PDB file of C-alpha atoms in Angstrom:
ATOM      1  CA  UNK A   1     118.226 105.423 110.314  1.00  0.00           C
ATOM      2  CA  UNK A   2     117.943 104.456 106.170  1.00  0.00           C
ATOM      3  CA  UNK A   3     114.292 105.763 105.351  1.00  0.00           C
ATOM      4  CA  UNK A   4     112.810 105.315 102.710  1.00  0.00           C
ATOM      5  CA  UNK A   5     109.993 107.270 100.459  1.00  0.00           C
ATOM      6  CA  UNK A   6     106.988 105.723  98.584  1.00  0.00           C
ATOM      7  CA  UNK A   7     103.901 107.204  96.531  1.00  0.00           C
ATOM      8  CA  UNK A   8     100.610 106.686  98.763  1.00  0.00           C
ATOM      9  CA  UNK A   9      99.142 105.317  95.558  1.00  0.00           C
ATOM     10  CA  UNK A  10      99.005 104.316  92.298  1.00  0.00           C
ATOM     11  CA  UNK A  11      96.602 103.260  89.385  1.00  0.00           C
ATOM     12  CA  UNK A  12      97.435 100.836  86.369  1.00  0.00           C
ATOM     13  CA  UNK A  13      95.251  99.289  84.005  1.00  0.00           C
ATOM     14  CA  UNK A  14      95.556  95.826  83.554  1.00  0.00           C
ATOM     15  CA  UNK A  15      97.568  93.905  81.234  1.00  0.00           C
ATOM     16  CA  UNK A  16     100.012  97.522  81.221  1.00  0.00           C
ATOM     17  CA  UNK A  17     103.398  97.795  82.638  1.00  0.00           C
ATOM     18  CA  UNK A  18     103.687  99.515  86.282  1.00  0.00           C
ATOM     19  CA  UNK A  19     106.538 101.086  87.671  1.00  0.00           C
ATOM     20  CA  UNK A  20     106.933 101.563  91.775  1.00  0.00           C
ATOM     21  CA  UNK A  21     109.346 104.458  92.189  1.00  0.00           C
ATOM     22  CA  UNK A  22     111.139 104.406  95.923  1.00  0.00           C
ATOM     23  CA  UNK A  23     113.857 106.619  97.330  1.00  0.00           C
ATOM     24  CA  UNK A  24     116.086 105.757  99.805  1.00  0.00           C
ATOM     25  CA  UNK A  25     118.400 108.174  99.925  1.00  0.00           C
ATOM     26  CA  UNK A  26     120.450 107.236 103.140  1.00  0.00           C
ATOM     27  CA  UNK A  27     121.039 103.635 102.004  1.00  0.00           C
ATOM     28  CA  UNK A  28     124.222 102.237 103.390  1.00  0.00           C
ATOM     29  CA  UNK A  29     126.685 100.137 101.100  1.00  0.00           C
ATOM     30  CA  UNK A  30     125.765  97.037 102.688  1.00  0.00           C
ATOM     31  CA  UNK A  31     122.120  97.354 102.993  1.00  0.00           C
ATOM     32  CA  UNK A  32     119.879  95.087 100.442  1.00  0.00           C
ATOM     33  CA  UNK A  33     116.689  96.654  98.615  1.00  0.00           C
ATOM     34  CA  UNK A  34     113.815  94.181  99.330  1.00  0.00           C
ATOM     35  CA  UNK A  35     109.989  94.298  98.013  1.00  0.00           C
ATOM     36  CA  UNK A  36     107.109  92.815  99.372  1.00  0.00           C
ATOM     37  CA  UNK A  37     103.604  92.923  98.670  1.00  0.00           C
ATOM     38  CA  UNK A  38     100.458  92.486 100.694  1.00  0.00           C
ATOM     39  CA  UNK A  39      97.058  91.585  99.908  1.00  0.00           C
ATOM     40  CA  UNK A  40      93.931  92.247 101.509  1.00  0.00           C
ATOM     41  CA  UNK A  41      93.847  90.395 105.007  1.00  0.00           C
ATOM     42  CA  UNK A  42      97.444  88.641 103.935  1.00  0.00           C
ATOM     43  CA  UNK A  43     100.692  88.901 105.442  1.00  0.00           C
ATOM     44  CA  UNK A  44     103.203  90.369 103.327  1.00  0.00           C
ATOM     45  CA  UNK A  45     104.499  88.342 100.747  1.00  0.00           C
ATOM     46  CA  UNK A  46     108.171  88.379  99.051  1.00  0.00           C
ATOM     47  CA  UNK A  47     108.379  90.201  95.464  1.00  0.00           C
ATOM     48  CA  UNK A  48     112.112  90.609  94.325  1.00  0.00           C
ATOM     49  CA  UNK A  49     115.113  91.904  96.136  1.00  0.00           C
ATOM     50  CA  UNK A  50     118.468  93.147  95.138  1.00  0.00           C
ATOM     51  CA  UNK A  51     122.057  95.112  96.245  1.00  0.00           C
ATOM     52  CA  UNK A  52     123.330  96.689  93.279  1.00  0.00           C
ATOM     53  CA  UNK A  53     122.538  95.002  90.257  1.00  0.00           C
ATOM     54  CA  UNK A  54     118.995  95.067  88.375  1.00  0.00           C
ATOM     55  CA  UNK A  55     117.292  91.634  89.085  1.00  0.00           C
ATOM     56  CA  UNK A  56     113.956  90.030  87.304  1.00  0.00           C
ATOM     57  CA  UNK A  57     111.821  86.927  88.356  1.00  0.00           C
ATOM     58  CA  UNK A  58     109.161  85.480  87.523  1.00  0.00           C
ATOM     59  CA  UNK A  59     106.994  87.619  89.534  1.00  0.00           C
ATOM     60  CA  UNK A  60     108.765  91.485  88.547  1.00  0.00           C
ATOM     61  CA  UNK A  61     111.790  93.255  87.646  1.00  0.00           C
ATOM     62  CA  UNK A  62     114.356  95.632  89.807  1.00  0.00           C
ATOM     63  CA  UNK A  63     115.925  98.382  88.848  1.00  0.00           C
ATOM     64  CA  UNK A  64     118.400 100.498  91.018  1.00  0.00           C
ATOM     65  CA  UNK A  65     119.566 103.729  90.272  1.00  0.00           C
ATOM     66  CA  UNK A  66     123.646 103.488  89.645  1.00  0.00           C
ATOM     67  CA  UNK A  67     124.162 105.593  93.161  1.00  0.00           C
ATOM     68  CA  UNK A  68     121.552 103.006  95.039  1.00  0.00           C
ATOM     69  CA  UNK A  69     119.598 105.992  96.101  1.00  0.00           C
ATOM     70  CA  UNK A  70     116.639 104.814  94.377  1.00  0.00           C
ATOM     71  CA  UNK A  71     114.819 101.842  92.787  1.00  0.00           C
ATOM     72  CA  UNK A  72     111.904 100.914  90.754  1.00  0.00           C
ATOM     73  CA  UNK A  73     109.756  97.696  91.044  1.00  0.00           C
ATOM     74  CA  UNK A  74     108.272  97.021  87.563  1.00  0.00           C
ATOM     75  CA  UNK A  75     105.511  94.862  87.077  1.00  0.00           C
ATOM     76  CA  UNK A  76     105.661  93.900  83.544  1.00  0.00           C
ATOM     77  CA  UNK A  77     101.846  93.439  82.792  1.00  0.00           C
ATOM     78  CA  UNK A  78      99.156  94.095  85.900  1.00  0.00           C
ATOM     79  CA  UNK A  79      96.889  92.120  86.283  1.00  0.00           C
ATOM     80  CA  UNK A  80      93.884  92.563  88.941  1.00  0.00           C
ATOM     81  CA  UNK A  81      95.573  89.650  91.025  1.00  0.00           C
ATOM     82  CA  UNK A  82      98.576  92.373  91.430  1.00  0.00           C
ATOM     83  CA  UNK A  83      96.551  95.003  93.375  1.00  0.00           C
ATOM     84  CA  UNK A  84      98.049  95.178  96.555  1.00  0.00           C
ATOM     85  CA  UNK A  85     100.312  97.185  99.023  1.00  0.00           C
ATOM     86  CA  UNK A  86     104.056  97.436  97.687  1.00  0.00           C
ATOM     87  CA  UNK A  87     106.266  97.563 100.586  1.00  0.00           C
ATOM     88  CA  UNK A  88     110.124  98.824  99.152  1.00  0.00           C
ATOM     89  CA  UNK A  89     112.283  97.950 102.351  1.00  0.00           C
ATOM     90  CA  UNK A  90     116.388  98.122 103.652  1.00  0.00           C
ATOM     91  CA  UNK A  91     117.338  95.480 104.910  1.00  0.00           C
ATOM     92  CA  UNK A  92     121.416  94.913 106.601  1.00  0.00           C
ATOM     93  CA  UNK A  93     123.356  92.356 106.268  1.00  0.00           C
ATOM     94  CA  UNK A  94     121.911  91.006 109.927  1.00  0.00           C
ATOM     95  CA  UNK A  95     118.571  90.829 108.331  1.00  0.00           C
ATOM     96  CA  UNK A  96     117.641  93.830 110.111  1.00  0.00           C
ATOM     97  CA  UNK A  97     114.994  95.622 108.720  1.00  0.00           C
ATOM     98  CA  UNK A  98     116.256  99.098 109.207  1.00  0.00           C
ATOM     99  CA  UNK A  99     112.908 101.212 108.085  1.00  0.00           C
ATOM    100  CA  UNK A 100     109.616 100.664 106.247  1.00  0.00           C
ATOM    101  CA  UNK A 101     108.471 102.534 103.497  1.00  0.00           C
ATOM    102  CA  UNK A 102     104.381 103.525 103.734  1.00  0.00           C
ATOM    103  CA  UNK A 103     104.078 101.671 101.077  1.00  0.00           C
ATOM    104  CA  UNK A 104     102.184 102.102  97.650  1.00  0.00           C
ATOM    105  CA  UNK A 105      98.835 100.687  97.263  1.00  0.00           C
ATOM    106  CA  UNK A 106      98.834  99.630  93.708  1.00  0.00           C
ATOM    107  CA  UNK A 107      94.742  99.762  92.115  1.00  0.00           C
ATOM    108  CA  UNK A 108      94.571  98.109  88.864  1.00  0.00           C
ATOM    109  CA  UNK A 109      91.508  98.826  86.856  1.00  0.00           C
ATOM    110  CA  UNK A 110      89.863  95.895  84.343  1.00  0.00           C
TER     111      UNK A 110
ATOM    112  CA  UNK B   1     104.327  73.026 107.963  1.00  0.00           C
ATOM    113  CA  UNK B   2     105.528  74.530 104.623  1.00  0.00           C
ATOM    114  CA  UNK B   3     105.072  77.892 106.300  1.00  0.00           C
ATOM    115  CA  UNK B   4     104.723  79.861 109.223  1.00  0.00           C
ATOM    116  CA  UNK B   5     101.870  79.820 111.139  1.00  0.00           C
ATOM    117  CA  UNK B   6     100.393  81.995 113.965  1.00  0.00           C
ATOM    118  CA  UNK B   7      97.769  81.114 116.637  1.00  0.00           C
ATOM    119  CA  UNK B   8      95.207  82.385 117.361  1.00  0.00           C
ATOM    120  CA  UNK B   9      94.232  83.765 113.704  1.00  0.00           C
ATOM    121  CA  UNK B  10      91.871  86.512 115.855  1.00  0.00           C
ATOM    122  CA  UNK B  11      91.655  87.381 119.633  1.00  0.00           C
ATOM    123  CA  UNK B  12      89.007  89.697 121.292  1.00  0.00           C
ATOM    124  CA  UNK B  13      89.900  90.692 124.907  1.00  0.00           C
ATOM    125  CA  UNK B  14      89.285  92.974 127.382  1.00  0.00           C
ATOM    126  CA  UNK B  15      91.246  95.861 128.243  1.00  0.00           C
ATOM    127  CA  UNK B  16      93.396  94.929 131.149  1.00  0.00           C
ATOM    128  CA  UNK B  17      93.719  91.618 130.176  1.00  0.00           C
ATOM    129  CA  UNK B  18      97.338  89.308 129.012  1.00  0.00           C
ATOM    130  CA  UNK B  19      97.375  88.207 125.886  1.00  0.00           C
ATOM    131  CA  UNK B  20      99.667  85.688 124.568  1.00  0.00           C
ATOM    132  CA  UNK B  21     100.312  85.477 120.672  1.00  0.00           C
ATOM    133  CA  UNK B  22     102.666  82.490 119.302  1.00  0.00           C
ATOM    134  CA  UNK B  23     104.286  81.906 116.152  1.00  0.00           C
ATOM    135  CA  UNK B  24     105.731  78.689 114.722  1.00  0.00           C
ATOM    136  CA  UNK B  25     108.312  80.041 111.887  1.00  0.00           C
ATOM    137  CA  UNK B  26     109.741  77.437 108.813  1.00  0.00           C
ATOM    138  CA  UNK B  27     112.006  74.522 110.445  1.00  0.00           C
ATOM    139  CA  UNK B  28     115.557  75.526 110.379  1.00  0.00           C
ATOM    140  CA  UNK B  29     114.707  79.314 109.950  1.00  0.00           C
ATOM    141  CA  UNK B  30     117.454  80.956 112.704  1.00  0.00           C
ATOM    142  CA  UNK B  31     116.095  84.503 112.750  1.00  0.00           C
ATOM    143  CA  UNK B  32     112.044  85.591 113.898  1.00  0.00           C
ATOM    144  CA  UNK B  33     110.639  88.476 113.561  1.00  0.00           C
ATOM    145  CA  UNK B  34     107.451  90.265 115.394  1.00  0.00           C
ATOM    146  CA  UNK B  35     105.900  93.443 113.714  1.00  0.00           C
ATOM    147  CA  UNK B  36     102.609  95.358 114.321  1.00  0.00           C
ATOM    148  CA  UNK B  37     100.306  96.709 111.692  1.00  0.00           C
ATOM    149  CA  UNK B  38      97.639  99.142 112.530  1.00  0.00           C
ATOM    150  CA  UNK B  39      94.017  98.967 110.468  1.00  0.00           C
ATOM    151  CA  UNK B  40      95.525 100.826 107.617  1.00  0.00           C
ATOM    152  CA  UNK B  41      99.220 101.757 108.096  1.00  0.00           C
ATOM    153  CA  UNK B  42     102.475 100.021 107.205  1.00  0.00           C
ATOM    154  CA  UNK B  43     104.150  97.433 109.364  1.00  0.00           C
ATOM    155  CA  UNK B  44     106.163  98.715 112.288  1.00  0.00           C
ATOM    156  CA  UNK B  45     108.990  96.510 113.679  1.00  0.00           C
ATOM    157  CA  UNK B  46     108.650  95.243 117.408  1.00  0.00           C
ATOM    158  CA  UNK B  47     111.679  92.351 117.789  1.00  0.00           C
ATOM    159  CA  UNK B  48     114.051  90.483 116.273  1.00  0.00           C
ATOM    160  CA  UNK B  49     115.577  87.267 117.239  1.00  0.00           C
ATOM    161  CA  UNK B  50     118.809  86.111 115.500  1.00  0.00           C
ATOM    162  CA  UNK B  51     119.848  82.405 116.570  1.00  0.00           C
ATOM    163  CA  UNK B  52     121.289  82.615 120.015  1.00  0.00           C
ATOM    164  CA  UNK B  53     122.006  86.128 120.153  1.00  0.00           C
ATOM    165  CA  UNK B  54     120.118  88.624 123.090  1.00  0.00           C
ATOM    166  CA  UNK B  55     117.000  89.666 120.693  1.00  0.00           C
ATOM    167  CA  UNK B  56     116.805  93.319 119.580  1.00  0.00           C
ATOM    168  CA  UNK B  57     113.905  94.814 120.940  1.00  0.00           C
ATOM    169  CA  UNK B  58     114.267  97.946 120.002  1.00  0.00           C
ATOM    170  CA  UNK B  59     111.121  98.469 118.517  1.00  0.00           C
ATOM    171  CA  UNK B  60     108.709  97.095 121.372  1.00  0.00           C
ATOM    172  CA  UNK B  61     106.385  99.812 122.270  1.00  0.00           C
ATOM    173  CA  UNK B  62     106.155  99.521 125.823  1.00  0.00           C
ATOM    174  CA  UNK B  63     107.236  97.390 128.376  1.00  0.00           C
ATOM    175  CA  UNK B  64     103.980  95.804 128.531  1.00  0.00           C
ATOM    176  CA  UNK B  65     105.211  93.984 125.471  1.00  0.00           C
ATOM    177  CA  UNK B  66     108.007  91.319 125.902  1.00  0.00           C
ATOM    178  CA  UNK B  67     108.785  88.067 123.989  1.00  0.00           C
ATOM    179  CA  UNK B  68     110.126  84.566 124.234  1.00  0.00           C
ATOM    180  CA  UNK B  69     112.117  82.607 121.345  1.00  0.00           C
ATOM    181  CA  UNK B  70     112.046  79.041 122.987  1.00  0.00           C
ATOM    182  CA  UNK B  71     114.957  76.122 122.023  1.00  0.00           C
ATOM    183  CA  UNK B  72     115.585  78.742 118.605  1.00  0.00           C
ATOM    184  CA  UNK B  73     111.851  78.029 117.404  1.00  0.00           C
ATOM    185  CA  UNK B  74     108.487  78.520 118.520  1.00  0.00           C
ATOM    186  CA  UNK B  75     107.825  82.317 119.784  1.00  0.00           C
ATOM    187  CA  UNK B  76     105.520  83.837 121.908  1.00  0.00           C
ATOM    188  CA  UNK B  77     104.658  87.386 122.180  1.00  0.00           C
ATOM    189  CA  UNK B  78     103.064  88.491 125.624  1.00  0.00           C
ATOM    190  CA  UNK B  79     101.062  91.834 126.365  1.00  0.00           C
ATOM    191  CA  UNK B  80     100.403  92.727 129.594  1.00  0.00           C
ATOM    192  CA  UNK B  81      97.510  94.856 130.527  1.00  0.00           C
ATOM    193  CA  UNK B  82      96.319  95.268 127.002  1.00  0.00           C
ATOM    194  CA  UNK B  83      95.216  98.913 126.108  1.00  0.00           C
ATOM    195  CA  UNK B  84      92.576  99.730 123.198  1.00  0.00           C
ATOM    196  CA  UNK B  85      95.892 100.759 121.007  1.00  0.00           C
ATOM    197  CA  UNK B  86      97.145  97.682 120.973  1.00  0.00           C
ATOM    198  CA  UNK B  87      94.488  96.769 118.785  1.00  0.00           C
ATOM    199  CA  UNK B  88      96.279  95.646 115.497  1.00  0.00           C
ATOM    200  CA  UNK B  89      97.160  92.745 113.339  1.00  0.00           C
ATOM    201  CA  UNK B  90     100.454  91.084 114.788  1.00  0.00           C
ATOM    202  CA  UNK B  91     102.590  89.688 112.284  1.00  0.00           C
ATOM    203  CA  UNK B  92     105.457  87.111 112.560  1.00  0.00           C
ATOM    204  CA  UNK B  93     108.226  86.601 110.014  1.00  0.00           C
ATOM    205  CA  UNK B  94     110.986  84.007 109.855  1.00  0.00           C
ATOM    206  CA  UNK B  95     114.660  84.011 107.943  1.00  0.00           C
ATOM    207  CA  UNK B  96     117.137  81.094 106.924  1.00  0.00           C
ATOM    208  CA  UNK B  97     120.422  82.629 108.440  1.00  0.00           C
ATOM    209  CA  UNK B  98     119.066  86.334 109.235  1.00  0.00           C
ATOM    210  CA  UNK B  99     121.319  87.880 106.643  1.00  0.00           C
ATOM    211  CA  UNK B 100     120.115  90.821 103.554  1.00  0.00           C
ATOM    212  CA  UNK B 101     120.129  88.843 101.056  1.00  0.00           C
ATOM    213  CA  UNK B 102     117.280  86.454 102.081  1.00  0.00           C
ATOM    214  CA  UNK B 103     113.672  86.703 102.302  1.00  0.00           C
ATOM    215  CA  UNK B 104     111.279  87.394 105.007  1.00  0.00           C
ATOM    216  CA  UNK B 105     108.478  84.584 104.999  1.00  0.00           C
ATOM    217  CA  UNK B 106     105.758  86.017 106.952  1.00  0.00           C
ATOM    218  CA  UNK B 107     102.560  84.552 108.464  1.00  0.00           C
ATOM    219  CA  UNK B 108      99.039  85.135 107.963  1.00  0.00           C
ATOM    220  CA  UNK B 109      98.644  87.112 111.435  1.00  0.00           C
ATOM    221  CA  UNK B 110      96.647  87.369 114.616  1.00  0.00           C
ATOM    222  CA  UNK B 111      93.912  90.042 114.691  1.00  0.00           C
ATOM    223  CA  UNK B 112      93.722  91.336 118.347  1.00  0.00           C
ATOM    224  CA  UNK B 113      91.287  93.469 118.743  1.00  0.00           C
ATOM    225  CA  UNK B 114      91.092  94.827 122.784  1.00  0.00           C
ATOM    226  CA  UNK B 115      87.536  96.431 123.996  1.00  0.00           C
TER     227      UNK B 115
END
């Protein structure tokens, strides 16, 4: 199975620019590189997701490395709204999700 | 609703005891998912249902757990003879068409909690 490998944690100070590294070195052509988030006592929510080109939105930006064996979320300016739990996650083309990262909880400090 | 919901928000039981855990996903979503999430750890697949295809179930933990998609909407997730590990926050997620390049809309959760 695609795994994939995230930093426990990770501290910002708001209103700078975070970067989310994750590897997923076993990533299968077809398999789509989704973020979520999740807030205390939330369900998950969607971020950004992408295949093989970088991608922005309103909420963040996406880039993936040019083999697809990594990819960075970047959260342009953090605020204290953005601390959270940053899941990076494979999903196939069946909408299977093939593995779960542990996910990065993100502390942003005032 | 605009979203999907999931009744009840928390459930205390007993150990020994069914519980039954439903999930209403988005109108017209095809594809459901269940997942688990332990106090502090990551969320950890349990089953997927894709339109009218059998459901993969690969990642139920037992057979004590099974679930139901009925008439491709409403989903209920059963555990039998609940057990003081089962004690998580059960999460339900639903798709448009089940394929990569959508997202996951996931609801708020029920907290069981077994004694």
């Amino acid at each position: 199975d695609a795994k994939t490998t995230q930093p426990n944690s990770m501290e910002s100070n708001e209103e700078e620019p975070v970067h989310l590294p994750c590897n997923h070195s076993t990533i299968s052509g077809t398999d789509y590189i989704h973020w979520y988030r999740q807030l205390p006592s939330q369900g998950p929510e969607y971020v950004i997701h992408g295949l093989t080109s970088n991608v922005n939105n309103r909420m963040a930006s996406l880039a993936i490395a040019e083999d697809r064996k990594s990819s960075t979320l970047i959260l342009h300016r953090a605020t204290l709204r953005d601390a959270a739990v940053y899941y990076c996650i494979l999903v196939n083309n069946a909408g299977n999700m093939l593995t779960f990262g542990g996910g990065t909880r993100l502390m942003v400090k005032p | 609703g605009a979203g999907v919901s999931q009744s009840p928000s928390n459930k205390v039981t007993e150990k020994g005891k069914d519980v039954e855990l439903r999930c209403d996903p988005i109108s017209g979503h095809t594809a459901l998912y269940w997942y688990r999430q332990s106090l502090g750890q990551g969320l950890e697949f349990l089953i997927y249902f894709q339109g009218n295809s059998a459901p993969d179930k690969s990642g139920l933990p037992s057979d004590r757990f099974s679930a139901e998609r009925t008439g491709g909407s409403v989903s209920t997730l059963t555990i039998q003879r609940t057990q003081q590990e089962d004690s998580a926050v059960y999460l339900c997620a639903s798709i448009g068409a089940g394929r990569g390049s959508e997202t996951q809309y996931f609801g708020p959760g029920t907290r069981l909690l077994v004694l």
